[in-house]
Protein backbone atom coordinates (compact mmCIF):
# COMPACT_ATOMS: atom_id res chain seq x y z
CA MET A 1 21.23 13.25 -52.28
CA GLN A 2 21.78 11.92 -48.77
CA SER A 3 25.30 10.94 -47.91
CA THR A 4 26.05 7.40 -46.60
CA ASP A 5 26.44 8.83 -43.13
CA GLU A 6 23.01 10.56 -43.25
CA LYS A 7 21.31 7.37 -44.53
CA THR A 8 22.88 5.39 -41.72
CA LYS A 9 21.61 7.98 -39.13
CA ASP A 10 18.12 7.77 -40.61
CA LYS A 11 18.11 3.96 -40.29
CA ARG A 12 19.33 4.22 -36.72
CA ARG A 13 16.53 6.81 -35.87
CA LYS A 14 13.85 4.66 -37.38
CA HIS A 15 15.21 1.60 -35.65
CA LEU A 16 15.26 3.41 -32.31
CA LYS A 17 11.67 4.67 -32.89
CA ARG A 18 10.52 1.07 -33.51
CA ILE A 19 12.22 -0.01 -30.33
CA LEU A 20 10.66 2.86 -28.28
CA ILE A 21 7.20 2.12 -29.67
CA ALA A 22 7.63 -1.57 -28.78
CA VAL A 23 8.80 -0.81 -25.26
CA LEU A 24 6.02 1.74 -24.60
CA SER A 25 3.39 -0.71 -25.98
CA ALA A 26 4.70 -3.40 -23.65
CA VAL A 27 4.63 -1.03 -20.64
CA LEU A 28 1.06 0.08 -21.53
CA ALA A 29 -0.07 -3.57 -21.85
CA VAL A 30 1.40 -4.46 -18.45
CA CYS A 31 -0.13 -1.42 -16.79
CA THR A 32 -3.47 -2.21 -18.30
CA LEU A 33 -3.30 -5.82 -16.97
CA ILE A 34 -2.24 -4.60 -13.50
CA ILE A 35 -4.88 -1.89 -13.28
CA SER A 36 -7.64 -4.12 -14.68
CA PHE A 37 -6.99 -7.29 -12.77
CA ALA A 38 -4.81 -6.64 -9.73
CA GLN A 39 -7.06 -4.32 -7.63
CA ASN A 40 -6.91 -6.89 -4.72
CA ILE A 41 -3.24 -6.42 -4.26
CA GLY A 42 -3.38 -2.65 -4.07
CA ALA A 43 -3.00 -1.57 -7.65
CA PRO A 44 -4.56 1.72 -8.49
CA SER A 45 -7.86 1.95 -10.32
CA TRP A 46 -8.26 3.76 -13.67
CA ASN A 47 -10.14 6.50 -11.78
CA GLU A 48 -7.11 6.94 -9.60
CA VAL A 49 -4.81 6.95 -12.59
CA PHE A 50 -6.94 9.55 -14.34
CA THR A 51 -7.12 11.62 -11.18
CA PHE A 52 -3.30 11.55 -10.84
CA PHE A 53 -2.90 12.95 -14.36
CA GLY A 54 -5.76 15.46 -13.97
CA VAL A 55 -8.17 13.87 -16.43
CA TYR A 56 -11.77 14.77 -15.73
CA ALA A 57 -14.72 12.41 -15.97
CA ASP A 58 -17.06 13.42 -18.79
CA LEU A 59 -20.56 13.65 -17.34
CA GLY A 60 -22.00 15.50 -20.28
CA ASP A 61 -23.74 18.85 -20.60
CA ASP A 62 -27.17 17.86 -19.06
CA LEU A 63 -28.02 16.33 -15.73
CA ALA A 64 -25.66 13.74 -14.19
CA VAL A 65 -26.40 12.17 -10.75
CA SER A 66 -23.48 10.20 -9.38
CA PHE A 67 -24.18 7.77 -6.52
CA LEU A 68 -20.59 7.20 -5.38
CA ASN A 69 -19.09 3.85 -4.42
CA ALA A 70 -18.46 4.91 -0.83
CA GLY A 71 -18.91 1.72 1.15
CA SER A 72 -21.73 1.64 3.73
CA ALA A 73 -22.28 5.43 3.34
CA ASP A 74 -24.19 7.88 1.21
CA VAL A 75 -22.72 10.29 -1.29
CA CYS A 76 -24.63 11.78 -4.20
CA PHE A 77 -22.97 14.35 -6.51
CA ILE A 78 -25.24 16.16 -8.93
CA THR A 79 -24.11 18.36 -11.85
CA CYS A 80 -26.31 20.17 -14.40
CA HIS A 81 -25.25 22.81 -16.84
CA GLY A 82 -22.50 24.16 -14.63
CA LYS A 83 -24.46 23.89 -11.33
CA ASN A 84 -23.20 21.58 -8.71
CA VAL A 85 -25.09 20.06 -5.77
CA LEU A 86 -24.02 17.52 -3.11
CA ILE A 87 -26.29 15.36 -0.99
CA ASP A 88 -24.37 13.84 1.93
CA ALA A 89 -20.60 13.21 2.00
CA GLY A 90 -19.94 9.76 3.18
CA LEU A 91 -17.32 8.68 5.73
CA SER A 92 -14.30 10.84 6.62
CA ALA A 93 -12.02 7.92 5.71
CA ASN A 94 -13.22 8.09 2.09
CA TYR A 95 -13.01 11.85 1.70
CA ASP A 96 -9.92 11.77 -0.53
CA LYS A 97 -11.79 9.56 -3.02
CA LEU A 98 -14.86 11.80 -2.92
CA SER A 99 -12.73 14.98 -3.38
CA ALA A 100 -10.84 13.35 -6.31
CA TYR A 101 -14.05 12.37 -8.08
CA ILE A 102 -15.54 15.89 -7.68
CA LYS A 103 -12.36 17.59 -8.95
CA ARG A 104 -12.10 15.24 -11.85
CA CYS A 105 -15.63 16.23 -12.93
CA GLY A 106 -14.48 19.83 -13.04
CA CYS A 107 -16.35 21.04 -9.93
CA THR A 108 -14.61 23.73 -7.88
CA HIS A 109 -17.51 25.06 -5.82
CA PHE A 110 -21.03 23.92 -4.80
CA ASP A 111 -24.11 25.89 -5.39
CA ALA A 112 -25.98 23.91 -2.69
CA VAL A 113 -25.22 21.19 -0.18
CA ILE A 114 -27.87 19.09 1.49
CA VAL A 115 -27.18 17.01 4.61
CA SER A 116 -29.88 14.35 5.01
CA HIS A 117 -28.90 13.81 8.72
CA PRO A 118 -25.64 14.06 10.70
CA ASP A 119 -24.74 10.41 11.16
CA SER A 120 -21.03 9.83 10.42
CA ASP A 121 -21.77 7.79 7.27
CA HIS A 122 -23.48 10.80 5.78
CA ILE A 123 -21.55 13.73 7.21
CA GLY A 124 -18.02 12.35 7.62
CA GLY A 125 -16.65 14.14 4.59
CA MET A 126 -18.66 17.30 4.92
CA SER A 127 -16.08 19.40 6.72
CA GLY A 128 -13.62 18.66 3.94
CA ILE A 129 -16.24 19.64 1.35
CA ILE A 130 -16.85 23.02 3.12
CA GLU A 131 -13.09 23.75 3.48
CA ASP A 132 -12.05 22.62 -0.01
CA PHE A 133 -15.06 23.62 -2.12
CA GLY A 134 -17.41 25.83 -0.15
CA THR A 135 -21.09 26.22 -0.88
CA ASP A 136 -23.52 29.02 -1.45
CA SER A 137 -26.27 27.25 0.55
CA LEU A 138 -26.27 24.46 3.17
CA TYR A 139 -29.46 22.72 4.15
CA MET A 140 -30.00 20.37 7.16
CA TYR A 141 -33.06 19.63 9.40
CA SER A 142 -32.72 21.14 12.90
CA LEU A 143 -32.61 18.14 15.19
CA PRO A 144 -34.14 18.02 18.67
CA GLN A 145 -31.37 18.67 21.16
CA GLU A 146 -31.43 15.12 22.53
CA LEU A 147 -30.63 13.78 19.05
CA VAL A 148 -27.65 16.05 18.28
CA PRO A 149 -24.64 13.72 17.93
CA GLU A 150 -21.50 14.17 19.99
CA THR A 151 -19.26 12.59 17.46
CA GLU A 152 -15.95 14.03 16.17
CA ASP A 153 -17.34 14.11 12.59
CA TYR A 154 -20.30 16.29 13.71
CA GLY A 155 -18.04 18.54 15.73
CA ASN A 156 -15.73 19.05 12.70
CA PHE A 157 -18.68 19.77 10.55
CA VAL A 158 -20.10 22.39 12.97
CA ASN A 159 -16.66 24.02 13.25
CA SER A 160 -16.22 24.19 9.45
CA VAL A 161 -19.59 25.82 9.09
CA LYS A 162 -18.74 28.46 11.70
CA GLU A 163 -15.21 29.14 10.51
CA ASN A 164 -16.37 29.65 6.96
CA ASN A 165 -19.44 31.84 7.88
CA ILE A 166 -21.88 29.56 6.17
CA GLU A 167 -25.57 29.80 7.06
CA LEU A 168 -27.05 26.44 8.02
CA ILE A 169 -30.60 26.53 6.63
CA ASN A 170 -33.38 24.49 8.25
CA PRO A 171 -35.75 24.21 5.27
CA GLU A 172 -39.53 24.46 5.71
CA ILE A 173 -41.11 21.17 4.75
CA GLY A 174 -43.12 21.65 1.60
CA SER A 175 -40.85 24.38 0.41
CA GLU A 176 -38.87 24.31 -2.84
CA ILE A 177 -35.55 25.67 -3.99
CA SER A 178 -34.14 26.08 -7.44
CA VAL A 179 -30.52 25.55 -8.42
CA GLY A 180 -30.27 26.42 -12.10
CA GLU A 181 -32.70 24.10 -13.84
CA LEU A 182 -33.02 21.82 -10.87
CA LYS A 183 -35.83 22.03 -8.36
CA PHE A 184 -35.66 20.50 -4.93
CA MET A 185 -38.71 20.04 -2.72
CA PHE A 186 -38.27 19.18 0.93
CA ILE A 187 -41.09 16.71 1.91
CA SER A 188 -40.06 15.31 5.23
CA PRO A 189 -39.85 15.35 8.26
CA GLU A 190 -42.97 17.27 9.05
CA GLN A 191 -42.48 16.50 12.72
CA PRO A 192 -39.50 15.53 14.96
CA TYR A 193 -39.00 11.84 15.33
CA GLU A 194 -37.37 9.80 18.15
CA ASP A 195 -34.76 8.37 15.89
CA ILE A 196 -32.14 10.41 14.11
CA ASN A 197 -32.52 8.31 10.94
CA ASP A 198 -36.21 9.21 10.78
CA CYS A 199 -35.29 12.88 10.94
CA SER A 200 -33.58 12.62 7.58
CA LEU A 201 -34.49 15.29 5.05
CA VAL A 202 -36.39 13.59 2.30
CA VAL A 203 -35.95 15.52 -0.92
CA LYS A 204 -37.56 15.28 -4.34
CA MET A 205 -35.54 16.65 -7.25
CA THR A 206 -37.01 17.61 -10.62
CA PHE A 207 -35.22 18.14 -13.94
CA GLY A 208 -37.54 18.54 -16.92
CA GLU A 209 -39.84 15.53 -16.89
CA ASN A 210 -37.53 13.40 -14.63
CA THR A 211 -37.85 13.11 -10.93
CA PHE A 212 -35.47 11.73 -8.21
CA LEU A 213 -36.38 10.86 -4.67
CA PHE A 214 -33.65 11.00 -1.96
CA THR A 215 -34.78 9.30 1.26
CA GLY A 216 -31.76 9.44 3.65
CA ASP A 217 -32.07 6.66 6.27
CA ILE A 218 -35.88 6.91 6.96
CA SER A 219 -37.68 3.81 8.31
CA ASP A 220 -41.08 2.43 7.25
CA GLU A 221 -42.68 4.59 10.02
CA VAL A 222 -41.72 7.71 8.04
CA GLU A 223 -42.68 6.01 4.77
CA ALA A 224 -46.22 5.49 6.20
CA ASP A 225 -46.39 9.18 7.23
CA LEU A 226 -45.39 10.19 3.69
CA LEU A 227 -48.00 7.91 2.23
CA ASN A 228 -50.60 9.75 4.36
CA SER A 229 -49.30 13.19 3.39
CA ASP A 230 -49.98 15.31 0.36
CA ALA A 231 -46.53 14.62 -1.02
CA GLU A 232 -46.32 13.31 -4.61
CA LEU A 233 -44.09 10.30 -4.19
CA LYS A 234 -44.07 8.86 -7.74
CA SER A 235 -40.50 9.22 -8.97
CA ASP A 236 -38.33 7.93 -11.80
CA VAL A 237 -35.34 7.34 -9.61
CA LEU A 238 -35.24 6.27 -5.93
CA LYS A 239 -32.30 6.50 -3.63
CA VAL A 240 -33.23 3.51 -1.51
CA ALA A 241 -33.49 4.38 2.25
CA HIS A 242 -30.99 3.21 4.84
CA HIS A 243 -28.73 1.15 2.59
CA GLY A 244 -31.43 -1.39 1.87
CA SER A 245 -32.21 -2.10 5.48
CA LYS A 246 -35.00 -4.43 6.47
CA THR A 247 -36.64 -1.44 8.45
CA SER A 248 -37.24 0.53 5.23
CA SER A 249 -38.67 0.22 1.70
CA SER A 250 -42.11 -1.09 2.53
CA GLN A 251 -44.23 -2.57 -0.12
CA GLU A 252 -46.74 0.22 0.06
CA PHE A 253 -44.01 2.90 -0.25
CA LEU A 254 -42.22 1.22 -3.14
CA GLU A 255 -45.59 0.77 -4.94
CA ALA A 256 -46.33 4.53 -4.57
CA VAL A 257 -42.90 5.58 -5.79
CA SER A 258 -42.81 2.90 -8.52
CA PRO A 259 -39.34 3.94 -9.74
CA GLN A 260 -37.80 3.15 -13.08
CA ILE A 261 -34.40 2.92 -11.32
CA SER A 262 -33.45 2.26 -7.69
CA VAL A 263 -30.01 2.71 -6.23
CA VAL A 264 -28.69 1.22 -2.98
CA SER A 265 -25.53 2.69 -1.42
CA VAL A 266 -24.01 -0.19 0.44
CA GLY A 267 -20.56 -1.58 1.31
CA SER A 268 -19.25 -4.90 0.08
CA ASN A 269 -17.92 -5.78 3.57
CA ASP A 270 -21.33 -5.31 5.28
CA SER A 271 -22.80 -8.75 5.86
CA SER A 272 -26.16 -7.49 7.12
CA LEU A 273 -26.86 -4.99 4.33
CA PRO A 274 -28.64 -4.93 2.05
CA ASP A 275 -31.45 -7.05 3.40
CA TYR A 276 -32.43 -9.97 1.07
CA TYR A 277 -36.22 -9.52 1.48
CA THR A 278 -35.90 -5.69 0.99
CA MET A 279 -34.05 -6.34 -2.30
CA ALA A 280 -36.76 -8.68 -3.39
CA ARG A 281 -39.49 -6.08 -2.80
CA ILE A 282 -37.48 -3.44 -4.60
CA ASN A 283 -37.01 -5.69 -7.60
CA LYS A 284 -40.77 -6.29 -7.70
CA PHE A 285 -41.60 -2.53 -7.92
CA SER A 286 -38.52 -1.11 -9.65
CA GLY A 287 -37.61 -1.21 -13.31
CA GLY A 288 -33.89 -1.57 -12.60
CA LEU A 289 -31.93 -2.03 -9.35
CA TYR A 290 -28.31 -0.99 -8.84
CA ARG A 291 -26.09 -1.32 -5.78
CA THR A 292 -22.75 0.30 -5.18
CA ASP A 293 -21.15 -2.86 -3.67
CA GLU A 294 -21.59 -4.64 -6.97
CA ASP A 295 -22.06 -1.92 -9.56
CA LYS A 296 -19.64 0.51 -7.97
CA THR A 297 -20.30 4.28 -8.74
CA VAL A 298 -23.73 4.52 -10.50
CA VAL A 299 -24.10 7.61 -12.72
CA ILE A 300 -27.58 8.41 -14.00
CA THR A 301 -27.81 10.97 -16.76
CA SER A 302 -30.90 12.80 -18.09
CA ASP A 303 -31.73 15.16 -20.97
CA GLY A 304 -34.86 16.12 -19.10
CA THR A 305 -36.86 13.28 -20.69
CA ASN A 306 -34.71 10.14 -21.01
CA LEU A 307 -32.58 8.41 -18.37
CA ASP A 308 -29.40 6.50 -18.92
CA VAL A 309 -27.34 4.53 -16.39
CA GLN A 310 -23.56 3.98 -16.38
CA THR A 311 -21.45 2.21 -13.81
CA HIS A 312 -17.82 3.01 -12.95
CA ALA A 313 -15.19 1.56 -10.64
């Protein structure tokens, strides 16, 4: 039998446990309210909280294509059965957010990196990617000398490539590479254009029966050339060109692609993008339209046949 002192101690322990549970519940409730509703005053997001504690995002075992919420910039992180691919790396100012997302997904190294073109909103974080993660293969179209940028971001990118002894591959248009179960076909540019945006590498990715078309910042001039080429444009998912600009996404091009899902990478503070009429055209020819200024990070998963869309802050 317990003595009176032991019974008293048990009661005190139980009472203290109830108090601790109540206090922790109250703290959790307050943190939940702050994180969920106080983003505008600088409170951390759940993604940042999970990152701090080393919790990984669960993207599943099959294909996951993440169009990151990176403002008026392009970042697409692709993972499939342990293989990791990156298409563009956004602005240098957002690199910490990009790096945190990649690490949270369990990626420590890239099997391939594709640079659509070297504007700062596509290449800004690329030097960090090379330094922190590295890559087995790096692809970028070789620009005419007069279009090579003289920006700090481009200089940092070139230096990182040299210092890490990475071969910068200028892919042959019409050629295809495989990364695990993923196939990437380079379908443009077949010729140098006068505008750096039009020199974007246009890439079609295939996984099982599903296809994804990544268009960089091409204009309707390049879209017209693609329509007149032998390229098969029909795709399940379209990364909308040039952040939904009025100079891209022609009716003829959208009709040829006829995507189930379209994704626009655009910033919430950009008053000129996306263009209203462009969005109307995309809505007409696309089964579903997502934009990172409203839907935040858009994650499209596939088992090789079926597509599913999730959105995350």
